[in-house]
Short mmCIF file of C-alpha atoms in Angstrom, two decimals:
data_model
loop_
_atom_site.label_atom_id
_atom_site.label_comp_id
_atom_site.label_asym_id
_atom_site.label_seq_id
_atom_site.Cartn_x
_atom_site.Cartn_y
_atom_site.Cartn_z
CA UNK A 1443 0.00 0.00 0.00
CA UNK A 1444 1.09 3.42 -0.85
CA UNK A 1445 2.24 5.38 1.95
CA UNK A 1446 0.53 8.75 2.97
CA UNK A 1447 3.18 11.60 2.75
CA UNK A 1448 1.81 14.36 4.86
CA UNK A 1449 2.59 17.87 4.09
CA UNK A 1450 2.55 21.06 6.31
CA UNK A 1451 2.24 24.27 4.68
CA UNK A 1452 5.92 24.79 3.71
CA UNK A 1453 5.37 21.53 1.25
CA UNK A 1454 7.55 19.59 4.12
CA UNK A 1455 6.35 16.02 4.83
CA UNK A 1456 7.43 14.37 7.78
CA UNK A 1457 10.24 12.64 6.21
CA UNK A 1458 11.83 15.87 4.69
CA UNK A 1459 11.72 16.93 8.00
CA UNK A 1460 13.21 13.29 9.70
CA UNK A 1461 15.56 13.95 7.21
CA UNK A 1462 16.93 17.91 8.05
CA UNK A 1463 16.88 16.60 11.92
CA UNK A 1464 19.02 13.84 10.93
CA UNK A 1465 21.42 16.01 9.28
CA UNK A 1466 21.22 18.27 12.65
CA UNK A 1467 22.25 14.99 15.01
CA UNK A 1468 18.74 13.52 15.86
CA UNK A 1469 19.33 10.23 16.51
CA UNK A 1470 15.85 9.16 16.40
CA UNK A 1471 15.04 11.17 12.94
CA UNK A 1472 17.71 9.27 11.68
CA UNK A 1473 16.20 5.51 12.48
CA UNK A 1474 12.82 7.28 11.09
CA UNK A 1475 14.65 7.30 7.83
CA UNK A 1476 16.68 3.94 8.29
CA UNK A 1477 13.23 2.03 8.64
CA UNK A 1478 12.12 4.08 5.51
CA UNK A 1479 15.37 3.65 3.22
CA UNK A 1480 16.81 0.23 4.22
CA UNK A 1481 14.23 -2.35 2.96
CA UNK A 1482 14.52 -1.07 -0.49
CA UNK A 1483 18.47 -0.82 -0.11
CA UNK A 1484 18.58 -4.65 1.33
CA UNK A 1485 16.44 -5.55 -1.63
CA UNK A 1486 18.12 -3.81 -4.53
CA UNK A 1487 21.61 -4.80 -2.71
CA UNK A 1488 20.49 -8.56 -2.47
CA UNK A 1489 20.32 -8.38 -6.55
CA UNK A 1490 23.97 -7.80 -6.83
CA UNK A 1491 25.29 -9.80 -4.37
CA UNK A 1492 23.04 -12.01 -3.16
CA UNK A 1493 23.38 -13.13 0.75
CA UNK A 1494 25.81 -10.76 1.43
CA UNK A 1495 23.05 -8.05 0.99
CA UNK A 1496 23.46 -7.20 5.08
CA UNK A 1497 27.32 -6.41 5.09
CA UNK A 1498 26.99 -4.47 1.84
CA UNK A 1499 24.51 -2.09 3.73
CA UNK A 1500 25.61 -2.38 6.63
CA UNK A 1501 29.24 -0.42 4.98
CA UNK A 1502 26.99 1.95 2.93
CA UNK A 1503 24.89 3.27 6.32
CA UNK A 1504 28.36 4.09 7.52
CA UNK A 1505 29.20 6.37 4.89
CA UNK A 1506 25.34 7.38 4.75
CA UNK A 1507 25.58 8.68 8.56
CA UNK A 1508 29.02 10.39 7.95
CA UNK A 1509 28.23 12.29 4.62
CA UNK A 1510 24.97 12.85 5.96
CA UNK A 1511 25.40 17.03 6.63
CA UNK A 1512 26.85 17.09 3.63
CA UNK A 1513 23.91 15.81 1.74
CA UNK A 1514 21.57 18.60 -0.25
CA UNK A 1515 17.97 17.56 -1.16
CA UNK A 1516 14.98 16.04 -0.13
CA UNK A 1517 13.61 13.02 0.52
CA UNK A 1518 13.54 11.63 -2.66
CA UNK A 1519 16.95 12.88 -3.30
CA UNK A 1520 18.10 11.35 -0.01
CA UNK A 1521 16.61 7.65 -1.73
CA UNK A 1522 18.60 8.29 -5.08
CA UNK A 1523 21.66 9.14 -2.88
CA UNK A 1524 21.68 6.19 -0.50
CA UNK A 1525 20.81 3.55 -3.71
CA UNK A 1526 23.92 5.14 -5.54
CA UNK A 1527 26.02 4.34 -2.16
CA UNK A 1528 24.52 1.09 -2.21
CA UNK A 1529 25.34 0.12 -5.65
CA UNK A 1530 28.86 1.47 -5.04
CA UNK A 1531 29.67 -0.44 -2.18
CA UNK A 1532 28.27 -3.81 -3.80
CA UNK A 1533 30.42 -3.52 -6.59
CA UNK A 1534 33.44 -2.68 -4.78
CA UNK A 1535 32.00 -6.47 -2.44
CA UNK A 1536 31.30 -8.04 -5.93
CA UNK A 1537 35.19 -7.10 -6.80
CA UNK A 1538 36.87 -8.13 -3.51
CA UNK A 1539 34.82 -11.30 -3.77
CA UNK A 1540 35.17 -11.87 -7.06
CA UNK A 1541 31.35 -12.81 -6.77
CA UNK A 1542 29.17 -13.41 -10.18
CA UNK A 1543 26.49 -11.20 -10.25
CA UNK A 1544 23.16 -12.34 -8.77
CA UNK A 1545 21.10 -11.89 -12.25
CA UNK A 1546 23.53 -15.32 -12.69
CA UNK A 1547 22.69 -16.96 -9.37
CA UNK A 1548 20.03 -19.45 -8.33
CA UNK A 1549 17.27 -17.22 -7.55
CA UNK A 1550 17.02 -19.36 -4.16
CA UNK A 1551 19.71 -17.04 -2.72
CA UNK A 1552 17.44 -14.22 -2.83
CA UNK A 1553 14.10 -15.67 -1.10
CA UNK A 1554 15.72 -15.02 2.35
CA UNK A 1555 15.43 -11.44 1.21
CA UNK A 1556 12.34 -11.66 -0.31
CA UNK A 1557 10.94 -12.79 2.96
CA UNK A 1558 10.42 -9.01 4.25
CA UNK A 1559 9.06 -7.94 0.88
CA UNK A 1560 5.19 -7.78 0.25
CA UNK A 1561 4.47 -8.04 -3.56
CA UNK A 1562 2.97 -4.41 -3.87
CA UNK A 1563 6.19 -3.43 -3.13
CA UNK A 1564 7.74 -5.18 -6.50
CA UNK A 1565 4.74 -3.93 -8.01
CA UNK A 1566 3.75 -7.16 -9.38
CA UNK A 1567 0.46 -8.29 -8.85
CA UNK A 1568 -0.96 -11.64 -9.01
CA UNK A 1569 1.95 -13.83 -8.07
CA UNK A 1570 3.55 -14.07 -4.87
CA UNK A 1571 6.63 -12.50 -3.65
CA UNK A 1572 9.24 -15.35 -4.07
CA UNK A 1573 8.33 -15.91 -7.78
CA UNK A 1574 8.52 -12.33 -8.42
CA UNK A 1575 12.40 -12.77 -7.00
CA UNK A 1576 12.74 -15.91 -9.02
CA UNK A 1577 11.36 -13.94 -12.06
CA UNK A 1578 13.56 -10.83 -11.57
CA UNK A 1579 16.36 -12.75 -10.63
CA UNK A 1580 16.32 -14.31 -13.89
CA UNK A 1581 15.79 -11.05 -16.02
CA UNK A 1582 19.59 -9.39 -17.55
CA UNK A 1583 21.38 -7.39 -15.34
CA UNK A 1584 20.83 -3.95 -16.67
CA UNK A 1585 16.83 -4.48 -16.85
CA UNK A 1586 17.01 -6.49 -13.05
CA UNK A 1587 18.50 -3.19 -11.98
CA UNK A 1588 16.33 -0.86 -13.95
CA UNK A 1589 13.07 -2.54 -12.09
CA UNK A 1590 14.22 -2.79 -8.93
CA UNK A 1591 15.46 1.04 -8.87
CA UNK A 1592 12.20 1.86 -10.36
CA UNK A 1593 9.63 -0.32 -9.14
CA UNK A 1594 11.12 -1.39 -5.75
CA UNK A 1595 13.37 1.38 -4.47
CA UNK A 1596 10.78 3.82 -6.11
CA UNK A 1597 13.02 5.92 -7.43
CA UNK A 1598 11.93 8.05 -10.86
CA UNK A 1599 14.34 7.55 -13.83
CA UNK A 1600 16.53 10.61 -13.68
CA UNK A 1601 17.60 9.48 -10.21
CA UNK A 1602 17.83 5.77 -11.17
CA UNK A 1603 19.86 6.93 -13.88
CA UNK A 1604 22.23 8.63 -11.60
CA UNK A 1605 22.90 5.47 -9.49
CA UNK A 1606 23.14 3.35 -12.78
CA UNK A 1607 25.56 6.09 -14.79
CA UNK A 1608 22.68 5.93 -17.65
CA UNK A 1609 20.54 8.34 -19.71
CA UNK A 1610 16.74 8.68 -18.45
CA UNK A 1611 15.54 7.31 -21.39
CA UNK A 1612 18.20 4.41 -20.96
CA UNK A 1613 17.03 3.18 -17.57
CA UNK A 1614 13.09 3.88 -18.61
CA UNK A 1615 14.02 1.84 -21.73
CA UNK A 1616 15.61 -1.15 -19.62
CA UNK A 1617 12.99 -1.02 -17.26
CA UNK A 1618 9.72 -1.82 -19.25
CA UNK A 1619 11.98 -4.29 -21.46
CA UNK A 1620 11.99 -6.13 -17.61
CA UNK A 1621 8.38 -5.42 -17.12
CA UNK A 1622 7.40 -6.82 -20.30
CA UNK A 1623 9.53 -9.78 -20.69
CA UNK A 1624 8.10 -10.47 -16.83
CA UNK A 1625 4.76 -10.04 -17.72
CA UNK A 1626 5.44 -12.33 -20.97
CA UNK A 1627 6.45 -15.01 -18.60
CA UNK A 1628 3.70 -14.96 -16.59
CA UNK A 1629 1.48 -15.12 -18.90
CA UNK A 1630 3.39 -18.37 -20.64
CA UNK A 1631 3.44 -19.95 -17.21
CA UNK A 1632 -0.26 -19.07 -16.44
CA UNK A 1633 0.90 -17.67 -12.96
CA UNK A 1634 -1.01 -14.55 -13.48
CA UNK A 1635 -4.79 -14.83 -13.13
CA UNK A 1636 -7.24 -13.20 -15.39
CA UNK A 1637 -6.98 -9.58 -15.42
CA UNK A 1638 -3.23 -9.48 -13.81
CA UNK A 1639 -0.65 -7.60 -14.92
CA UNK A 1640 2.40 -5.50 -14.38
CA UNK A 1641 1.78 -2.22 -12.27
CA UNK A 1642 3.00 1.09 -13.94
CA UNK A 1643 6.88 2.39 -13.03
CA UNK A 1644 6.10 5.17 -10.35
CA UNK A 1645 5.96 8.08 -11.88
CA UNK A 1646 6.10 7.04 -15.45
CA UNK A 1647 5.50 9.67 -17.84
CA UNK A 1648 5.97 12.24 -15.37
CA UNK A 1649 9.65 12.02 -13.95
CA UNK A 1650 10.87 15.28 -11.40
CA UNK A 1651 13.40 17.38 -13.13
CA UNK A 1652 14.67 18.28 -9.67
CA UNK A 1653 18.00 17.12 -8.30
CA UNK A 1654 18.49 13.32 -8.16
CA UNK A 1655 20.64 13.40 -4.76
CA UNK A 1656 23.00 11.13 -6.31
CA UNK A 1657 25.60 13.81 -7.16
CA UNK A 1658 28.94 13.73 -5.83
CA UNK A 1659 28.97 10.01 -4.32
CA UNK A 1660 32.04 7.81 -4.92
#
């Protein structure tokens, strides 16, 4: 279910506002935004590496809290900027590891992830959770990462293209080639029931052109 963003007459929701106490020392703003930021970062995360999904996050809140009152944005920004951490530190994992890439990997090493996820949340409806993972698991890399930026971590394409070092139109592109290669699976396997289909990217059609958040992360 969509989550109710409430606004007070500056345009500030609750999280903007989690988020500037956070950058001011509030400890307890700054779990607000954990419990927010880190199931989407465990799930993208588990897509590159797998298992390892905790330790790679676990290294990218550390940065997170000490570049924190650096950071410049809003909430969404703040998303774009930890997934763009996130990504960083999993490659630099996947290199010391010398791991393969979990778009490679038995999709059974993601369901312990999965566990936590409800299906809204991968926007796929009609099928449940773990054959979503199995089903994205399976997709190429560059379209696994476009959905899960998209669709799971909710970010809109200009900030998924920021974590990904792609165009807009690149990551929309990659995206809905995931989406409908998924939803031509389902539809071969007969998983989806009449009337099922793939939900619509957030946002599609109508990405922000404000700043992504992602800027300046290495």
């Amino acid at each position: 279910m969509t989550r109710v963003r409430r606004r007070d007459a500056s345009g500030e929701d609750d999280l903007d506002r989690a988020l500037r106490a956070a950058q001011e020392g509030d400890e307890e703003a700054f779990r607000v935004l954990y419990r927010d930021v880190q199931p989407r970062l465990i799930r993208f995360a588990g897509a590159l590496v797998g298992a390892d999904a905790e330790d790679v996050t676990s290294e990218a809140w550390l940065q997170i809290a000490r570049d924190l009152p650096g950071f410049s944005g809003g909430i969404d920004g703040f998303r774009g900027w930890t997934a763009t951490i996130a990504r960083h530190r999993a490659l630099d994992h996947l290199r010391r590891r010398s791991r393969r890439p979990a778009a490679d990997a038995p999709a059974e090493e993601l369901l312990t992830l999965a566990a936590q996820a409800d299906t809204e949340a991968l926007a796929l409806d009609g099928i449940a959770t773990e054959e979503a993972v199995r089903l994205i698991a399976a997709l190429p890399r560059d379209q696994a990462e476009a959905v899960l930026l998209r669709v799971v971590a909710g970010l809109d394409a200009k900030s998924a293209g920021k974590v990904l070092g792609k165009r807009p139109g690149a990551v929309r592109t990659a995206a809905h080639r995931g989406l409908r290669r998924l939803s031509e699976r389902l539809a071969g396997s007969g998983a989806a029931g009449p009337g099922s289909m793939i939900a619509p990217l957030p946002g599609a059609g109508s990405d922000k052109s404000g700043g992504t958040g992602a800027e300046g992360v290495r």
